[in-house]
């Protein structure tokens, strides 16, 4: 079965949802499991010419976020009286520049849904002005319409990280239709869309995972990703636990074959096994982080650019 699927992938065929579900149900550690990882690894080493990539993400604020996602440390219920924190403009410019100078090829500015959209455009313009021309500037913000997507572009953003999350509308307070409207706005404004299957928890079915691997086919997506859900203490979903590294690698490999990403395949958070299963790109992070209870994620979960470089080197990505 898997040999047939992998042969059709090699022949250039687009894999179906049934194919993806078959790959996702392979028992971890079986011979087929390693064949799947090898196929994704082989694809990515060829497609990306052995080159590893590092992106940098800067979280701008910690405010009780109205979207109230059940896995997020910045959600209204999880914040529960913790101090509000907003990175100033000068600090944002300095930190974004530092990320780029350290080697981040794309720099992401991330906010909660409480951050003013107009102020965010001002931040974007200021950061764009200090970044080298070769560095892409990417927005990771709440939902918006086409008019705002154009404003992001005018401010200097080249792309947007946006997704329809697993459990959207159940574990978050945003329905999938709103996410899809934003995804369409990103595409229609000519911004690059960065997509991810996230946040993956033990309860998600193979069908749910496959749906989110297929959804980005409706858009031009050059950078695909997978991310497991972190069991953040104090969040409602922490009790459900986390998927294993072995399972994440299987999902990473399957998503790679599903999307054939042309520019990069990311695993979030950094993970060596996934770098041998299709991933070639990691994030360095600083500032606030929905997956961290530490106010400055560089002192907590966040990798530095140097940490990311070291992991890429260990797995023999250039
Ligand atoms: S994940 Fe984002 S949208 Fe959801 S509560 Fe956290 S900051 Fe808000």
Short mmCIF file of C-alpha atoms and ligand atoms in Angstrom, two decimals:
data_model
loop_
_atom_site.label_atom_id
_atom_site.label_comp_id
_atom_site.label_asym_id
_atom_site.label_seq_id
_atom_site.Cartn_x
_atom_site.Cartn_y
_atom_site.Cartn_z
CA UNK A 1 0.00 0.00 0.00
CA UNK A 2 2.62 2.55 1.06
CA UNK A 3 4.89 1.56 -1.84
CA UNK A 4 2.07 2.35 -4.25
CA UNK A 5 1.44 5.75 -2.61
CA UNK A 6 5.13 6.64 -2.60
CA UNK A 7 5.53 5.53 -6.22
CA UNK A 8 2.63 7.74 -7.25
CA UNK A 9 4.16 10.65 -5.30
CA UNK A 10 7.48 10.08 -7.11
CA UNK A 11 5.61 10.09 -10.41
CA UNK A 12 4.29 13.57 -9.62
CA UNK A 13 0.76 12.62 -8.60
CA UNK A 14 -1.09 14.77 -6.05
CA UNK A 15 -1.92 12.53 -3.10
CA UNK A 16 -5.59 12.20 -2.10
CA UNK A 17 -7.06 12.54 1.37
CA UNK A 18 -7.35 8.74 1.51
CA UNK A 19 -3.63 8.46 0.67
CA UNK A 20 -2.72 10.91 3.41
CA UNK A 21 -4.88 9.08 5.95
CA UNK A 22 -3.19 5.81 4.97
CA UNK A 23 0.22 7.37 5.61
CA UNK A 24 -0.95 8.81 8.92
CA UNK A 25 -2.14 5.44 10.17
CA UNK A 26 1.14 3.60 9.63
CA UNK A 27 2.31 2.23 13.00
CA UNK A 28 5.18 4.28 14.44
CA UNK A 29 8.45 2.37 14.21
CA UNK A 30 7.32 -0.05 11.48
CA UNK A 31 9.25 -0.54 8.23
CA UNK A 32 6.64 1.55 6.40
CA UNK A 33 7.10 4.33 8.95
CA UNK A 34 10.76 4.66 8.03
CA UNK A 35 9.94 4.44 4.31
CA UNK A 36 7.58 7.40 4.77
CA UNK A 37 10.19 9.45 6.65
CA UNK A 38 12.81 8.57 4.04
CA UNK A 39 10.55 9.62 1.16
CA UNK A 40 9.82 13.03 2.73
CA UNK A 41 13.44 13.54 3.71
CA UNK A 42 14.54 12.66 0.18
CA UNK A 43 12.03 15.05 -1.37
CA UNK A 44 13.10 17.96 0.84
CA UNK A 45 16.85 17.40 0.49
CA UNK A 46 16.39 17.57 -3.29
CA UNK A 47 13.77 20.34 -3.42
CA UNK A 48 15.69 22.62 -1.06
CA UNK A 49 19.16 21.63 -2.38
CA UNK A 50 20.26 20.65 1.13
CA UNK A 51 19.72 24.17 2.43
CA UNK A 52 18.30 24.73 5.90
CA UNK A 53 16.46 27.95 6.70
CA UNK A 54 15.91 29.97 9.85
CA UNK A 55 13.03 32.38 10.31
CA UNK A 56 12.74 34.73 13.29
CA UNK A 57 9.54 35.52 15.15
CA UNK A 58 9.08 38.43 17.54
CA UNK A 59 6.01 38.39 19.81
CA UNK A 60 4.95 41.99 20.41
CA UNK A 61 2.39 41.76 23.20
CA UNK A 62 0.89 39.87 26.11
CA UNK A 63 -2.69 41.09 26.60
CA UNK A 64 -5.77 39.10 27.67
CA UNK A 65 -6.75 37.98 24.19
CA UNK A 66 -10.47 37.88 23.45
CA UNK A 67 -10.15 34.92 21.07
CA UNK A 68 -9.45 32.93 24.23
CA UNK A 69 -7.90 29.87 22.59
CA UNK A 70 -7.87 26.97 25.01
CA UNK A 71 -4.19 26.20 24.42
CA UNK A 72 -2.73 29.71 24.70
CA UNK A 73 -0.94 31.37 27.60
CA UNK A 74 -2.09 34.79 26.34
CA UNK A 75 -5.80 33.88 26.24
CA UNK A 76 -8.13 36.01 28.39
CA UNK A 77 -8.81 33.17 30.83
CA UNK A 78 -5.17 32.03 31.02
CA UNK A 79 -3.78 35.54 31.54
CA UNK A 80 -5.95 35.86 34.64
CA UNK A 81 -4.45 39.05 36.09
CA UNK A 82 -0.92 38.61 34.71
CA UNK A 83 0.71 41.91 33.69
CA UNK A 84 0.07 43.34 30.26
CA UNK A 85 3.23 43.70 28.19
CA UNK A 86 3.65 45.58 24.89
CA UNK A 87 6.97 45.89 23.11
CA UNK A 88 7.74 49.52 22.22
CA UNK A 89 8.45 50.61 18.65
CA UNK A 90 12.19 51.25 19.14
CA UNK A 91 12.65 47.88 20.85
CA UNK A 92 10.71 46.15 18.09
CA UNK A 93 12.91 47.71 15.40
CA UNK A 94 16.07 46.78 17.28
CA UNK A 95 15.02 43.20 17.96
CA UNK A 96 13.79 42.58 14.40
CA UNK A 97 17.08 43.92 13.07
CA UNK A 98 19.01 41.68 15.46
CA UNK A 99 17.12 38.62 14.25
CA UNK A 100 17.92 39.46 10.63
CA UNK A 101 21.58 40.20 11.37
CA UNK A 102 21.91 36.90 13.22
CA UNK A 103 20.73 35.05 10.11
CA UNK A 104 16.91 34.96 10.08
CA UNK A 105 15.85 35.07 6.42
CA UNK A 106 12.22 35.98 7.14
CA UNK A 107 11.16 38.06 10.15
CA UNK A 108 7.68 37.62 11.63
CA UNK A 109 5.89 40.13 13.85
CA UNK A 110 3.25 38.37 15.99
CA UNK A 111 0.48 39.91 18.11
CA UNK A 112 -2.62 38.95 20.07
CA UNK A 113 -6.02 40.04 18.74
CA UNK A 114 -5.86 42.98 21.16
CA UNK A 115 -3.05 44.80 19.36
CA UNK A 116 -4.29 47.82 17.38
CA UNK A 117 -4.31 47.02 13.64
CA UNK A 118 -3.44 50.63 12.79
CA UNK A 119 -0.52 50.67 15.23
CA UNK A 120 0.66 47.36 13.77
CA UNK A 121 0.96 49.01 10.35
CA UNK A 122 3.16 51.70 11.91
CA UNK A 123 5.34 49.01 13.48
CA UNK A 124 5.54 47.24 10.14
CA UNK A 125 6.67 50.36 8.28
CA UNK A 126 9.33 51.10 10.89
CA UNK A 127 10.66 47.53 10.91
CA UNK A 128 10.62 47.31 7.13
CA UNK A 129 12.80 50.43 7.02
CA UNK A 130 15.55 48.82 9.13
CA UNK A 131 15.56 45.32 7.62
CA UNK A 132 17.88 44.38 4.74
CA UNK A 133 16.00 44.27 1.43
CA UNK A 134 16.55 40.54 1.13
CA UNK A 135 14.68 39.79 4.36
CA UNK A 136 10.96 39.10 4.08
CA UNK A 137 8.66 40.74 6.63
CA UNK A 138 5.70 38.61 7.71
CA UNK A 139 2.60 39.44 9.78
CA UNK A 140 1.13 36.96 12.28
CA UNK A 141 -2.00 38.75 13.48
CA UNK A 142 -5.74 38.36 13.98
CA UNK A 143 -8.24 38.13 11.11
CA UNK A 144 -8.62 40.97 8.59
CA UNK A 145 -10.29 41.89 5.32
CA UNK A 146 -8.91 42.56 1.85
CA UNK A 147 -8.56 46.33 2.46
CA UNK A 148 -6.32 45.67 5.46
CA UNK A 149 -4.34 43.06 3.52
CA UNK A 150 -3.51 45.78 0.98
CA UNK A 151 -2.45 48.08 3.82
CA UNK A 152 -0.13 45.38 5.15
CA UNK A 153 1.47 45.16 1.75
CA UNK A 154 1.85 48.92 1.48
CA UNK A 155 3.48 48.95 4.93
CA UNK A 156 6.20 46.62 3.65
CA UNK A 157 4.94 43.18 4.64
CA UNK A 158 5.65 40.52 2.05
CA UNK A 159 3.60 37.77 3.64
CA UNK A 160 1.23 36.60 6.34
CA UNK A 161 1.19 33.54 8.59
CA UNK A 162 -2.44 32.54 8.87
CA UNK A 163 -4.24 29.27 9.33
CA UNK A 164 -7.49 27.51 9.97
CA UNK A 165 -6.61 25.78 13.22
CA UNK A 166 -7.44 22.27 14.25
CA UNK A 167 -10.48 22.61 16.51
CA UNK A 168 -11.25 26.07 15.15
CA UNK A 169 -14.54 27.33 16.61
CA UNK A 170 -14.40 24.71 19.38
CA UNK A 171 -11.03 25.28 21.02
CA UNK A 172 -11.03 28.90 19.79
CA UNK A 173 -13.81 31.47 19.45
CA UNK A 174 -13.30 32.03 15.71
CA UNK A 175 -15.25 29.98 13.19
CA UNK A 176 -13.41 28.49 10.18
CA UNK A 177 -15.29 30.78 7.74
CA UNK A 178 -13.61 33.85 9.26
CA UNK A 179 -10.18 32.26 8.93
CA UNK A 180 -10.87 31.32 5.33
CA UNK A 181 -11.96 34.89 4.52
CA UNK A 182 -8.59 36.09 5.83
CA UNK A 183 -6.69 33.42 3.89
CA UNK A 184 -8.49 34.60 0.74
CA UNK A 185 -7.61 38.24 1.51
CA UNK A 186 -3.93 37.31 1.86
CA UNK A 187 -3.97 35.62 -1.54
CA UNK A 188 -6.03 38.33 -3.24
CA UNK A 189 -3.71 41.09 -2.00
CA UNK A 190 -0.71 39.27 -3.48
CA UNK A 191 0.87 38.53 -0.11
CA UNK A 192 2.71 35.25 0.46
CA UNK A 193 0.73 32.86 2.68
CA UNK A 194 2.62 30.74 5.23
CA UNK A 195 0.53 27.74 6.29
CA UNK A 196 0.75 25.22 9.14
CA UNK A 197 -1.14 22.21 10.48
CA UNK A 198 -1.54 23.25 14.11
CA UNK A 199 -1.86 22.98 17.03
CA UNK A 200 -1.73 19.18 16.82
CA UNK A 201 -2.94 17.33 19.91
CA UNK A 202 -3.39 13.63 20.72
CA UNK A 203 -7.15 13.84 20.06
CA UNK A 204 -6.92 14.94 16.42
CA UNK A 205 -7.94 12.30 13.91
CA UNK A 206 -6.06 11.41 10.75
CA UNK A 207 -8.98 12.86 8.74
CA UNK A 208 -8.72 16.22 10.54
CA UNK A 209 -4.96 16.33 9.95
CA UNK A 210 -5.35 15.41 6.28
CA UNK A 211 -7.97 18.16 5.77
CA UNK A 212 -5.53 20.81 7.00
CA UNK A 213 -2.77 19.37 4.80
CA UNK A 214 -5.04 19.72 1.78
CA UNK A 215 -6.58 23.15 2.56
CA UNK A 216 -3.46 25.17 1.56
CA UNK A 217 -3.65 23.68 -1.95
CA UNK A 218 -6.28 26.39 -2.58
CA UNK A 219 -3.56 29.03 -2.25
CA UNK A 220 -0.06 29.62 -3.47
CA UNK A 221 1.87 28.35 -0.42
CA UNK A 222 5.62 27.99 -0.65
CA UNK A 223 6.28 27.44 3.04
CA UNK A 224 4.36 24.65 4.77
CA UNK A 225 4.65 23.65 8.43
CA UNK A 226 3.48 21.38 11.20
CA UNK A 227 3.29 22.25 14.89
CA UNK A 228 2.34 20.17 17.88
CA UNK A 229 0.29 21.68 20.68
CA UNK A 230 2.29 22.43 23.79
CA UNK A 231 0.60 21.53 27.09
CA UNK A 232 0.92 25.03 28.51
CA UNK A 233 0.30 24.98 32.29
CA UNK A 234 -2.85 26.91 33.20
CA UNK A 235 -4.61 26.33 29.86
CA UNK A 236 -7.71 24.13 29.54
CA UNK A 237 -6.18 21.78 26.95
CA UNK A 238 -2.98 21.09 28.88
CA UNK A 239 -4.65 18.06 30.47
CA UNK A 240 -4.92 16.38 27.06
CA UNK A 241 -1.13 16.15 26.86
CA UNK A 242 1.11 16.26 23.80
CA UNK A 243 1.79 14.01 20.83
CA UNK A 244 5.15 12.25 20.71
CA UNK A 245 8.14 13.34 18.66
CA UNK A 246 7.78 10.13 16.65
CA UNK A 247 4.17 10.97 15.75
CA UNK A 248 5.07 14.56 14.88
CA UNK A 249 7.73 13.26 12.48
CA UNK A 250 5.12 11.06 10.80
CA UNK A 251 2.78 14.06 10.43
CA UNK A 252 5.64 16.22 9.18
CA UNK A 253 6.56 13.64 6.54
CA UNK A 254 2.95 13.25 5.42
CA UNK A 255 2.43 17.03 5.19
CA UNK A 256 5.59 17.30 3.10
CA UNK A 257 4.28 14.75 0.62
CA UNK A 258 0.82 16.37 0.70
CA UNK A 259 2.01 19.86 -0.24
CA UNK A 260 5.40 19.43 -1.96
CA UNK A 261 6.49 22.83 -0.52
CA UNK A 262 8.74 24.73 -2.89
CA UNK A 263 10.57 27.10 -0.53
CA UNK A 264 10.62 25.47 2.91
CA UNK A 265 9.05 22.88 5.19
CA UNK A 266 8.95 23.96 8.80
CA UNK A 267 8.59 22.13 12.08
CA UNK A 268 7.55 24.14 15.07
CA UNK A 269 8.97 23.94 17.69
CA UNK A 270 12.46 22.85 16.59
CA UNK A 271 12.77 19.08 16.40
CA UNK A 272 15.64 16.93 15.13
CA UNK A 273 13.57 13.95 14.08
CA UNK A 274 11.39 16.16 11.85
CA UNK A 275 14.54 17.57 10.23
CA UNK A 276 15.10 13.98 9.06
CA UNK A 277 11.46 13.67 7.93
CA UNK A 278 10.92 16.51 5.46
CA UNK A 279 11.50 19.65 7.54
CA UNK A 280 14.35 22.04 6.66
CA UNK A 281 13.26 25.20 8.46
CA UNK A 282 13.16 26.29 12.12
CA UNK A 283 12.07 29.41 14.00
CA UNK A 284 14.11 31.49 16.39
CA UNK A 285 11.77 33.30 18.76
CA UNK A 286 11.85 36.24 21.11
CA UNK A 287 9.34 38.42 22.95
CA UNK A 288 5.96 37.02 23.97
CA UNK A 289 4.88 33.51 23.01
CA UNK A 290 1.43 31.83 23.24
CA UNK A 291 3.19 28.51 23.98
CA UNK A 292 5.25 29.85 26.85
CA UNK A 293 4.49 31.07 30.34
CA UNK A 294 7.79 32.97 30.39
CA UNK A 295 7.24 36.68 29.59
CA UNK A 296 10.36 36.67 27.38
CA UNK A 297 10.41 33.43 25.44
CA UNK A 298 14.14 33.73 24.77
CA UNK A 299 14.50 32.91 28.48
CA UNK A 300 11.99 30.08 28.13
CA UNK A 301 11.01 27.86 25.19
CA UNK A 302 12.28 30.11 22.42
CA UNK A 303 15.28 29.04 20.36
CA UNK A 304 17.89 31.65 19.41
CA UNK A 305 19.17 31.83 15.82
CA UNK A 306 22.35 30.15 17.07
CA UNK A 307 20.35 27.29 18.64
CA UNK A 308 18.49 26.80 15.35
CA UNK A 309 21.72 26.85 13.35
CA UNK A 310 23.22 24.21 15.64
CA UNK A 311 20.24 21.90 15.22
CA UNK A 312 20.24 22.28 11.44
CA UNK A 313 23.94 21.45 11.43
CA UNK A 314 23.42 18.34 13.57
CA UNK A 315 20.95 17.05 11.00
CA UNK A 316 23.25 18.00 8.10
CA UNK A 317 21.28 20.88 6.60
CA UNK A 318 23.59 23.55 5.25
S1 LIG B 1 -3.45 31.89 20.11
FE1 LIG B 1 -3.47 34.01 19.35
S2 LIG B 1 -5.64 34.42 18.94
FE2 LIG B 1 -5.60 32.63 20.30
S3 LIG B 1 -5.80 33.47 22.37
FE3 LIG B 1 -3.61 33.27 21.92
S4 LIG B 1 -2.99 35.25 21.15
FE4 LIG B 1 -5.22 35.16 21.03
#
